[in-house]
């Protein structure tokens, strides 16, 4: 480990220096526009396909042909019978009918597949032939066995009741693949069909473009390899896995180097090795100019032309670092997973595709309406990941809104829209063009928008077993109510208490919506086991004493959450320390308490159990479903409602700590 990263106690001066360095980071980035970044990088890039290599046919799938493939043989290699029957001279069959059958003498030969005929078909004769057999000399048509009658008086003869046109039931040599013709063009990506054609021409190997080898390195002291236990303050290395898989998707061959701590010496050694064995090097993390952010510094010491861009006016993706060493591109992706994969697709995937001999990817776009306002940073071209749902008036694009630190934003998005660098907001109800990601995604049968709950997964699972794909967007109870009223979803799960009556959800029903009971979940106070301020007390007692205790730190919930309404009701105007901390999920509340960043908060009982926390029940909460009436008859909505009533499903919901409603 380098000096500055030691985790032992620091002298004051050293600590202050580190704090200053951390505060200074980013300010040093010389941020350029995305176009300028492409230009500076592009000057030094070789985008020609890599040299060819020969592979056996069984390894050829997904590879790109390096040269045109010219057929060396005909397929079929000879004139071939397409049915079981008799090879005849068409002229002999003219006028044959039920009333006037023609009689042909059978030659003393049966042509099976793989046997070469020896007897010529003379006028008035025919030869028995199997499907796939070689048409004998003299014959120019085949008649189906079903349309003949065998007569066995002295010599074997057949009776024919249909005339045959010349060429009937014959595939001529080369009619499928003519010798000398270009069968497949270079640049074609080989699939099973191409493999079939190559085999039909007798080829067992084919020349393909060598796949660009892409070394993938992750950096960060916090990183833990998937499969290992997570250490405190640790984060699983997801970039390594998603980048390597994306390299494969772009036509490259990843070389997984794994994760490196923020140690300049070890990292430089690894990067040099990576450069030696690969065509492209991709790192992630450590690209800001703070203490501990070493990747760009390491890259800048490796040779010419070196770092070409460090800082791009993109969101996500600002700290991206682009360089070339010799003729090898080396890219440091930002550490945040969504930023990393977004910039990978923008700056790295096109290089891999080009070197792999693949054409640039054609982005499919659709137009959609954006129902909510999206603020945007001025001066940075912003990409907003969205989920697409079919609304009443065309497609609606919902921002996923988990931010660039999330792994799931990119993975669960249907596409993204772009907000110009010069715009500071995209107003609600704007029309936007959405670029589709992974266009194979199937449109969901059912759209569920609102509050999320673990038991909802049970219902969605039951639906999946019945063949219905549901899409759930966790937009909070109030977001669900709005989406249901706008007709953007089929079902909105909600748990909102009416402050006036204390009643759950019923007051949300408006014309066009109905309420279907879901389940009851116990909301209560979460605390660390052993905390005497809570243990053994009732929620009311505990609350009274902690509101008087300035050292008790709470964690609240976001506005719009049903739980937040309950919190505010419980606090009755009090604002204890930590109230401003407002994460968006039960899990975040539980994790903060379990890890000691807060002492108490409100969440549901199953989540308390999941994190090993103590729980003081406050009140059972009703988690119900607003159903958009005009969509109620849809098969997927009906399946959802029937799953809610299904005894087996209800038992599973009970199993995770909820009480299915009976009313
Ligand atoms: P950095 O760019 O190193 O400052 O990292 C920015 C953020 O991305 C931090 O929250 C890191 O923990 C996170 N991060 C960096 N590398 C990875 C990775 N390989 N996998 C997942 N998260 C990462
Ligand atoms: Mg880092």
XYZ file of C-alpha atoms and ligand atoms in Angstrom:
687
model
C 0.000 0.000 0.000
C 1.214 3.497 -0.723
C 1.984 5.874 2.115
C -1.095 7.996 1.787
C -3.471 5.046 1.937
C -2.349 3.519 5.185
C -5.227 3.169 7.521
C -3.192 3.630 10.707
C -3.610 6.840 12.703
C -2.221 9.850 10.850
C -0.266 12.752 12.205
C -2.382 15.901 12.178
C -0.408 17.493 9.370
C -0.716 14.451 7.180
C -4.414 14.147 7.904
C -5.004 17.791 7.046
C -3.060 17.342 3.800
C -5.241 14.376 2.898
C -8.434 16.248 3.720
C -7.269 19.152 1.540
C -6.364 16.843 -1.330
C -9.774 15.178 -1.114
C -11.497 18.558 -1.171
C -9.469 19.622 -4.208
C -10.303 16.655 -6.420
C -12.432 17.217 -9.548
C -11.354 20.858 -9.616
C -8.331 19.690 -11.546
C -10.258 17.925 -14.260
C -10.008 19.681 -17.581
C -13.532 18.874 -18.680
C -14.186 18.742 -22.431
C -17.390 18.068 -24.379
C -18.210 14.534 -25.446
C -17.566 15.466 -29.094
C -14.166 16.900 -28.261
C -13.346 13.790 -26.228
C -14.229 11.557 -29.190
C -12.121 13.741 -31.475
C -8.996 13.734 -29.294
C -9.274 10.016 -28.653
C -10.176 9.191 -32.256
C -7.001 10.737 -33.702
C -4.932 8.007 -32.049
C -7.228 5.046 -32.579
C -6.724 2.241 -35.050
C -10.231 1.061 -35.905
C -9.352 -1.491 -38.567
C -10.337 -5.115 -37.990
C -7.648 -7.237 -36.369
C -5.853 -9.895 -38.459
C -7.554 -13.171 -39.283
C -7.222 -16.439 -37.435
C -8.526 -19.843 -38.435
C -11.016 -21.549 -36.140
C -12.797 -24.886 -36.309
C -16.432 -24.689 -37.247
C -17.595 -25.582 -33.750
C -15.827 -22.462 -32.422
C -17.015 -20.163 -35.179
C -20.369 -19.104 -33.732
C -20.524 -15.328 -32.983
C -17.203 -14.805 -34.774
C -16.845 -12.416 -37.688
C -15.737 -13.700 -41.093
C -12.378 -12.257 -42.074
C -12.786 -13.030 -45.790
C -15.486 -13.848 -48.259
C -16.164 -17.557 -48.367
C -16.377 -18.933 -51.912
C -18.104 -22.276 -52.391
C -15.613 -24.895 -53.552
C -18.298 -27.457 -54.345
C -21.887 -27.514 -55.531
C -24.712 -28.224 -53.149
C -26.363 -30.486 -53.869
C -23.317 -32.006 -55.535
C -25.498 -33.917 -58.058
C -29.050 -33.855 -59.414
C -31.034 -35.213 -56.499
C -34.431 -36.872 -56.073
C -36.650 -34.998 -53.631
C -39.192 -37.780 -53.045
C -39.338 -41.540 -52.844
C -40.551 -42.856 -56.182
C -39.307 -43.570 -59.691
C -36.891 -41.771 -61.932
C -38.562 -41.426 -65.346
C -38.336 -39.705 -68.685
C -41.000 -36.983 -68.547
C -41.824 -37.583 -72.215
C -43.000 -41.101 -71.321
C -45.597 -39.751 -68.936
C -47.351 -37.286 -71.225
C -51.116 -37.819 -71.160
C -51.145 -40.191 -68.175
C -54.423 -40.055 -66.229
C -56.755 -42.238 -64.146
C -58.557 -43.289 -67.307
C -55.389 -43.764 -69.366
C -52.547 -44.879 -67.118
C -49.080 -45.174 -68.653
C -47.107 -48.359 -68.016
C -43.330 -48.267 -67.483
C -40.967 -51.176 -67.109
C -38.925 -51.199 -63.946
C -35.149 -51.305 -64.402
C -33.211 -53.830 -62.348
C -31.784 -51.202 -60.003
C -32.811 -49.469 -56.807
C -31.075 -46.144 -56.195
C -30.574 -45.648 -52.473
C -28.916 -42.570 -50.904
C -25.201 -42.781 -51.330
C -25.261 -45.254 -54.224
C -24.233 -44.296 -57.733
C -26.699 -45.374 -60.440
C -25.393 -47.766 -63.090
C -28.386 -48.289 -65.365
C -29.546 -45.706 -67.892
C -33.266 -44.979 -67.927
C -34.256 -45.846 -71.470
C -37.568 -44.784 -73.049
C -40.448 -46.741 -71.533
C -38.501 -47.632 -68.374
C -38.041 -46.233 -64.904
C -35.812 -46.831 -61.876
C -36.850 -46.955 -58.219
C -35.169 -44.109 -56.341
C -35.080 -42.940 -52.703
C -35.278 -39.341 -51.522
C -31.756 -37.964 -51.817
C -30.762 -40.463 -54.491
C -28.706 -39.498 -57.561
C -30.861 -39.062 -60.675
C -29.719 -41.729 -63.187
C -28.642 -40.970 -66.717
C -31.587 -40.700 -69.067
C -34.125 -39.660 -66.418
C -35.352 -36.072 -66.163
C -38.153 -36.308 -63.604
C -39.232 -38.231 -60.532
C -42.753 -39.447 -59.832
C -43.970 -40.042 -56.325
C -44.451 -43.592 -55.257
C -47.945 -42.675 -54.020
C -49.012 -41.881 -57.575
C -48.045 -45.246 -59.004
C -49.337 -48.779 -58.906
C -47.100 -51.840 -59.100
C -48.233 -54.484 -61.588
C -46.619 -57.902 -61.121
C -47.514 -60.160 -64.039
C -44.221 -61.246 -65.568
C -41.602 -58.490 -65.436
C -42.183 -55.820 -62.785
C -43.936 -52.790 -64.173
C -45.572 -49.711 -62.782
C -48.694 -47.924 -63.777
C -48.616 -44.143 -63.789
C -51.743 -41.990 -63.430
C -50.188 -38.499 -63.575
C -47.975 -36.819 -66.118
C -44.627 -35.509 -64.836
C -43.086 -32.273 -66.037
C -39.372 -32.346 -66.789
C -37.472 -31.497 -63.621
C -40.303 -32.572 -61.342
C -39.008 -33.479 -57.849
C -35.410 -32.936 -58.850
C -32.972 -30.538 -57.209
C -30.234 -29.860 -59.708
C -26.563 -29.798 -58.852
C -25.555 -26.412 -57.520
C -29.114 -25.153 -57.221
C -28.620 -24.634 -53.499
C -24.997 -23.487 -53.438
C -23.300 -23.024 -56.825
C -19.578 -23.773 -56.902
C -17.477 -20.646 -57.329
C -20.053 -18.318 -55.897
C -19.549 -16.136 -52.833
C -21.401 -17.926 -50.142
C -20.774 -15.604 -47.209
C -19.382 -12.103 -47.111
C -16.602 -10.970 -44.852
C -17.897 -9.042 -41.864
C -20.767 -11.468 -41.445
C -21.256 -12.591 -37.885
C -21.423 -16.361 -37.880
C -24.492 -18.032 -36.424
C -25.832 -21.545 -36.635
C -27.181 -20.921 -40.140
C -23.826 -19.785 -41.479
C -22.173 -22.771 -39.818
C -24.612 -25.019 -41.682
C -23.700 -23.427 -45.010
C -19.985 -23.750 -44.354
C -20.380 -27.424 -43.451
C -22.483 -28.031 -46.580
C -19.502 -26.837 -48.594
C -17.249 -29.272 -46.833
C -15.420 -26.684 -44.710
C -14.307 -27.680 -41.234
C -12.474 -24.427 -40.496
C -13.025 -20.817 -41.335
C -11.000 -17.599 -41.161
C -12.392 -15.125 -38.678
C -11.248 -11.776 -37.347
C -9.217 -12.208 -34.191
C -11.233 -10.946 -31.252
C -9.739 -7.914 -29.553
C -8.352 -8.913 -26.181
C -9.524 -6.498 -23.545
C -7.864 -6.471 -20.134
C -10.346 -5.530 -17.411
C -9.063 -4.169 -14.086
C -10.992 -2.769 -11.146
C -9.423 -0.468 -8.602
C -10.357 0.522 -5.080
C -9.387 -0.401 -1.524
C -13.039 -1.120 -0.797
C -13.513 -3.745 -3.486
C -14.326 -7.342 -2.620
C -14.468 -10.148 -5.199
C -17.961 -11.609 -5.586
C -18.100 -14.916 -3.727
C -16.060 -13.552 -0.798
C -17.673 -12.272 2.403
C -18.241 -8.525 2.396
C -15.888 -6.698 4.783
C -17.007 -3.608 6.720
C -17.167 -0.614 4.345
C -16.564 -3.057 1.503
C -18.302 -3.080 -1.863
C -18.503 -5.964 -4.299
C -16.593 -5.469 -7.537
C -19.476 -5.368 -9.973
C -17.715 -3.279 -12.603
C -15.223 -6.046 -13.325
C -18.022 -8.488 -14.085
C -20.278 -6.188 -16.104
C -17.400 -4.733 -18.124
C -16.027 -8.201 -18.938
C -19.476 -9.393 -20.035
C -20.002 -6.222 -22.074
C -16.656 -6.841 -23.785
C -17.991 -10.225 -24.914
C -21.217 -8.611 -26.126
C -19.215 -6.096 -28.150
C -17.272 -8.915 -29.837
C -14.135 -8.870 -27.695
C -12.381 -11.346 -25.463
C -12.073 -10.141 -21.882
C -9.027 -10.894 -19.780
C -10.173 -10.544 -16.186
C -7.392 -9.058 -14.088
C -9.601 -8.677 -10.997
C -9.608 -5.891 -8.433
C -6.568 -3.970 -7.157
C -6.265 -1.866 -4.030
C -5.361 1.785 -4.470
C -1.628 1.124 -4.497
C 0.320 2.859 -7.253
C 3.156 0.341 -7.467
C 0.981 -2.766 -7.685
C -1.442 -1.067 -10.047
C 1.278 0.106 -12.395
C 2.744 -3.395 -12.519
C -0.683 -4.840 -13.317
C -1.444 -2.249 -15.992
C 1.913 -2.848 -17.697
C 1.191 -6.555 -17.742
C -2.286 -5.854 -19.072
C -0.856 -3.729 -21.897
C 1.538 -6.519 -22.796
C -1.140 -9.170 -23.198
C -4.089 -7.232 -24.585
C -5.204 -4.909 -27.369
C -7.238 -2.608 -25.130
C -7.017 -1.950 -21.394
C -10.073 -0.911 -19.389
C -9.800 0.122 -15.764
C -12.526 1.396 -13.513
C -12.356 3.580 -10.431
C -9.773 5.997 -9.139
C -10.181 8.511 -11.897
C -10.952 11.618 -9.858
C -7.944 13.718 -8.979
C -8.146 13.110 -5.264
C -5.747 11.364 -2.938
C -6.115 7.643 -3.506
C -7.311 8.174 -7.062
C -4.371 6.694 -8.842
C -5.564 5.161 -12.057
C -5.173 8.229 -14.252
C -1.786 8.946 -12.677
C -0.590 5.445 -13.422
C -1.823 5.750 -17.010
C -0.027 9.059 -17.443
C 3.311 7.368 -16.676
C 3.148 4.522 -19.163
C 4.260 6.137 -22.392
C 3.169 8.164 -25.400
C 0.778 9.626 -26.414
C -0.578 8.988 -22.883
C -3.654 10.593 -21.366
C -5.679 12.392 -24.053
C -8.810 13.297 -22.127
C -9.493 13.464 -18.436
C -12.956 14.830 -17.690
C -15.911 14.818 -20.073
C -19.003 17.018 -19.777
C -21.249 14.014 -19.465
C -23.645 12.855 -16.820
C -23.127 10.151 -15.872
C -19.441 9.867 -16.622
C -17.613 13.116 -15.926
C -14.310 11.745 -14.548
C -13.721 9.483 -17.554
C -10.078 9.230 -18.581
C -9.107 8.289 -22.161
C -5.588 7.483 -23.220
C -3.502 5.608 -25.754
C -0.157 3.958 -25.022
C 1.672 3.138 -28.244
C -1.256 1.959 -30.328
C -3.271 0.517 -27.459
C -6.264 2.372 -26.078
C -6.394 2.534 -22.299
C -9.534 3.838 -20.656
C -10.270 4.534 -17.019
C -13.997 4.365 -16.463
C -15.519 6.211 -13.517
C -16.011 3.922 -10.515
C -19.739 4.403 -10.136
C -21.313 1.418 -11.867
C -23.839 3.233 -14.023
C -21.237 5.835 -15.048
C -18.786 3.037 -15.789
C -21.056 1.059 -18.057
C -22.487 4.110 -19.769
C -19.082 5.457 -20.690
C -17.967 1.947 -21.650
C -20.784 1.780 -24.207
C -20.065 5.272 -25.493
C -16.271 5.174 -25.730
C -15.021 1.586 -25.524
C -17.615 -0.718 -27.100
C -17.352 1.008 -30.533
C -13.574 0.390 -30.577
C -14.051 -3.270 -29.689
C -16.708 -3.688 -32.366
C -14.573 -2.023 -35.010
C -11.488 -4.089 -34.209
C -13.647 -7.221 -34.085
C -14.817 -6.426 -37.622
C -18.372 -5.636 -36.565
C -20.323 -2.674 -37.935
C -21.220 0.159 -35.562
C -24.253 -0.611 -33.466
C -27.385 1.029 -34.778
C -29.298 2.573 -31.924
C -33.029 2.059 -32.041
C -35.002 5.031 -30.795
C -38.658 5.590 -30.037
C -40.583 8.657 -28.986
C -42.125 8.740 -25.549
C -43.756 11.156 -23.165
C -41.974 11.995 -19.930
C -44.636 12.524 -17.247
C -42.409 14.023 -14.581
C -40.038 16.977 -14.411
C -36.344 16.072 -14.643
C -33.879 18.676 -13.402
C -30.546 18.571 -15.194
C -27.108 19.991 -14.630
C -26.293 22.907 -16.887
C -23.143 22.386 -18.930
C -23.200 18.591 -18.997
C -24.884 16.467 -21.593
C -27.091 14.305 -19.433
C -28.328 10.808 -20.081
C -31.360 9.775 -18.086
C -32.091 6.078 -17.804
C -35.767 5.299 -18.162
C -38.284 2.508 -17.865
C -40.846 2.384 -20.621
C -44.516 1.622 -20.029
C -47.454 1.781 -22.388
C -49.744 4.626 -21.287
C -53.176 5.507 -22.651
C -51.657 7.946 -25.118
C -48.574 6.117 -26.264
C -45.345 5.158 -24.577
C -44.362 6.785 -21.318
C -40.736 7.046 -20.175
C -40.137 7.066 -16.428
C -36.738 8.143 -15.142
C -35.263 5.368 -13.039
C -33.730 7.953 -10.769
C -31.390 5.777 -8.767
C -28.363 7.781 -9.790
C -25.064 6.840 -11.325
C -23.909 4.912 -8.261
C -26.550 2.270 -8.832
C -25.844 -0.995 -10.579
C -29.491 -1.595 -11.336
C -30.186 1.720 -13.115
C -28.485 0.517 -16.228
C -29.399 -3.122 -15.880
C -33.105 -2.496 -15.438
C -33.484 0.400 -17.847
C -35.298 -0.028 -21.143
C -33.455 2.928 -22.580
C -32.161 6.419 -22.018
C -32.992 9.898 -23.105
C -30.628 12.785 -23.555
C -30.848 16.232 -22.042
C -28.782 18.841 -23.818
C -25.844 20.390 -22.000
C -27.517 23.777 -22.337
C -30.790 22.731 -20.701
C -31.313 22.894 -16.969
C -34.555 20.944 -16.909
C -36.814 18.692 -18.910
C -40.332 19.821 -18.088
C -43.056 17.356 -17.122
C -45.078 16.112 -20.087
C -42.278 16.732 -22.574
C -41.888 14.521 -25.603
C -38.506 12.817 -25.759
C -36.627 10.388 -27.958
C -35.566 7.324 -26.057
C -32.655 5.202 -27.238
C -33.470 1.577 -26.581
C -30.997 -0.569 -24.662
C -31.135 -4.297 -25.317
C -34.070 -4.185 -27.704
C -35.015 -7.794 -27.061
C -36.799 -6.845 -23.848
C -40.348 -8.106 -23.931
C -43.105 -5.590 -23.238
C -44.568 -6.401 -19.833
C -48.045 -7.872 -19.581
C -48.669 -5.987 -16.372
C -47.313 -2.698 -15.061
C -47.263 -2.204 -11.306
C -46.238 1.238 -10.073
C -46.223 2.425 -6.504
C -44.886 1.284 -3.187
C -42.734 -1.785 -3.153
C -43.059 -4.636 -0.702
C -41.247 -7.963 -0.431
C -44.536 -9.871 -0.562
C -45.259 -8.236 -3.905
C -42.432 -10.362 -5.266
C -44.422 -13.440 -4.262
C -47.353 -12.309 -6.397
C -45.088 -11.366 -9.290
C -43.484 -14.813 -8.983
C -46.878 -16.508 -9.107
C -47.721 -14.473 -12.202
C -44.447 -15.462 -13.851
C -45.272 -19.134 -13.204
C -48.527 -18.513 -15.053
C -46.718 -16.951 -17.993
C -47.317 -13.262 -17.262
C -44.383 -10.849 -17.177
C -44.946 -8.039 -14.697
C -42.895 -4.869 -14.510
C -42.749 -3.224 -11.106
C -41.574 0.347 -10.724
C -41.016 1.442 -7.149
C -42.148 5.047 -7.277
C -43.631 5.261 -3.758
C -47.301 5.200 -2.791
C -48.006 8.727 -3.968
C -46.163 8.166 -7.230
C -48.371 5.103 -7.719
C -51.556 7.078 -7.093
C -50.471 9.649 -9.675
C -49.523 6.979 -12.232
C -52.835 5.148 -11.733
C -54.763 8.377 -12.206
C -52.825 9.078 -15.386
C -53.477 5.542 -16.641
C -49.778 4.708 -16.811
C -50.012 1.474 -14.858
C -52.470 -1.351 -14.338
C -52.067 -1.602 -10.600
C -50.709 0.757 -7.948
C -49.702 -0.739 -4.588
C -50.302 1.864 -1.879
C -50.174 2.242 1.882
C -51.221 5.763 2.747
C -53.048 6.660 5.897
C -55.659 9.413 5.697
C -54.452 11.847 8.372
C -58.057 13.013 8.855
C -59.637 9.648 9.588
C -56.682 7.373 10.306
C -58.054 5.052 7.625
C -55.787 3.469 5.049
C -56.030 3.881 1.272
C -59.819 4.115 0.847
C -59.626 7.877 0.452
C -57.395 7.441 -2.586
C -60.164 5.931 -4.703
C -61.278 8.304 -7.452
C -63.555 7.654 -10.440
C -61.865 5.061 -12.658
C -59.968 3.457 -9.791
C -60.986 0.733 -7.370
C -59.292 -0.612 -4.273
C -58.426 -4.272 -3.835
C -57.256 -5.337 -0.379
C -53.725 -6.709 -0.222
C -52.148 -7.530 3.115
C -51.403 -6.059 6.506
C -47.849 -5.382 7.538
C -46.740 -4.344 10.983
C -44.912 -1.051 11.084
C -42.793 -0.390 14.094
C -39.672 1.096 15.583
C -36.400 -0.573 14.622
C -33.417 -0.501 16.998
C -30.236 -2.426 17.656
C -30.818 -5.358 19.986
C -29.596 -4.509 23.483
C -30.324 -0.786 23.194
C -31.845 -0.116 26.604
C -33.704 2.941 25.359
C -35.975 0.604 23.427
C -35.647 -2.944 24.660
C -38.563 -4.174 26.732
C -40.574 -0.988 26.253
C -43.657 -0.193 24.271
C -43.274 2.003 21.201
C -45.034 4.884 22.984
C -42.799 4.691 26.074
C -39.676 4.427 23.971
C -40.731 7.337 21.803
C -41.414 9.577 24.790
C -37.948 9.055 26.227
C -35.971 9.239 22.980
C -37.640 12.478 21.966
C -36.178 13.928 25.131
C -32.753 12.407 24.450
C -30.628 14.516 22.110
C -28.125 11.678 21.596
C -30.741 9.380 20.050
C -30.364 9.740 16.294
C -33.302 8.820 14.131
C -33.556 8.066 10.440
C -36.692 9.187 8.631
C -38.208 8.420 5.235
C -38.744 10.302 2.019
C -41.773 12.500 1.459
C -44.392 10.539 -0.444
C -43.746 7.290 1.382
C -46.595 5.807 3.372
C -44.164 5.192 6.207
C -43.278 8.895 6.249
C -46.921 9.796 6.825
C -46.905 7.425 9.783
C -43.641 8.895 11.105
C -45.032 12.424 10.955
C -48.208 11.340 12.699
C -46.177 9.647 15.423
C -43.827 12.614 15.899
C -46.739 15.049 16.021
C -44.618 18.008 14.993
C -41.439 16.973 16.834
C -38.217 17.090 14.785
C -35.698 14.802 16.481
C -32.063 14.684 15.380
C -31.723 12.730 12.115
C -35.195 13.618 10.849
C -33.677 15.254 7.782
C -32.060 11.951 6.814
C -34.694 10.580 4.453
C -33.814 7.468 2.481
C -36.306 5.849 0.179
C -36.650 2.333 1.512
C -37.229 0.170 4.536
C -33.919 -1.533 3.831
C -31.954 1.716 3.942
C -33.487 2.518 7.323
C -32.618 -0.927 8.676
C -29.049 -0.859 7.285
C -28.355 2.575 8.831
C -29.522 1.356 12.233
C -27.721 -1.986 11.993
C -24.448 -0.219 11.065
C -24.804 2.475 13.738
C -25.359 5.523 11.509
C -28.710 5.974 13.242
C -30.320 4.548 16.368
C -33.950 4.217 15.428
C -36.432 4.535 12.622
C -39.681 3.154 11.297
C -39.984 0.164 9.020
C -41.909 -3.050 8.650
C -41.317 -6.104 10.806
C -39.953 -8.515 8.143
C -37.193 -6.013 7.358
C -36.286 -5.729 11.051
C -35.894 -9.518 11.100
C -33.829 -9.514 7.922
C -31.252 -7.168 9.517
C -31.354 -8.798 12.972
C -32.847 -5.695 14.600
C -35.220 -5.225 17.535
C -38.801 -4.224 16.744
C -41.488 -2.368 18.707
C -44.849 -2.647 16.929
C -46.597 0.668 16.217
C -49.525 -0.092 13.975
C -50.613 -2.550 11.343
C -50.504 -0.938 7.986
C -52.754 -1.739 5.052
C -50.917 -2.456 1.831
C -53.600 -2.504 -0.857
C -53.895 -2.157 -4.600
C -55.474 0.584 -6.648
C -56.703 -1.022 -9.839
C -57.225 1.042 -12.966
C -60.784 0.016 -13.803
C -60.572 0.213 -17.567
C -57.665 -2.214 -17.449
C -59.255 -4.634 -15.010
C -60.394 -7.105 -17.658
C -56.908 -7.595 -19.057
C -55.780 -11.209 -18.577
C -52.695 -10.182 -16.593
C -54.759 -8.017 -14.231
C -57.201 -10.875 -13.739
C -54.283 -13.214 -13.060
C -52.949 -10.749 -10.489
C -56.300 -10.580 -8.710
C -56.656 -14.337 -8.733
C -53.106 -14.742 -7.369
C -54.115 -12.477 -4.471
C -56.933 -14.892 -3.608
C -54.908 -18.027 -4.205
C -54.421 -19.973 -0.935
C -50.907 -21.166 -1.746
C -49.760 -17.658 -2.575
C -51.386 -16.307 0.593
C -49.554 -18.916 2.659
C -46.255 -17.767 1.176
C -47.098 -14.153 1.967
C -47.862 -15.184 5.551
C -44.513 -16.980 5.591
C -42.629 -13.704 5.141
C -44.537 -11.992 7.921
C -47.541 -10.308 6.272
C -51.169 -10.995 6.953
C -53.221 -11.289 3.761
C -56.430 -9.255 4.006
C -59.734 -11.050 4.314
C -61.998 -8.046 3.669
P -13.835 6.019 -7.605
O -14.002 6.334 -9.046
O -12.729 5.068 -7.344
O -13.718 7.270 -6.788
O -15.142 5.277 -7.136
C -16.403 5.922 -7.143
C -17.452 5.009 -6.576
O -17.591 3.845 -7.368
C -17.186 4.495 -5.178
O -18.444 4.424 -4.510
C -16.664 3.118 -5.392
O -16.882 2.261 -4.292
C -17.460 2.675 -6.584
N -16.727 1.675 -7.338
C -15.483 1.816 -7.819
N -15.094 0.714 -8.459
C -16.118 -0.169 -8.377
C -16.314 -1.493 -8.854
N -15.362 -2.146 -9.528
N -17.493 -2.104 -8.598
C -18.448 -1.449 -7.904
N -18.330 -0.205 -7.452
C -17.170 0.443 -7.667
Mg -11.760 4.201 -5.821
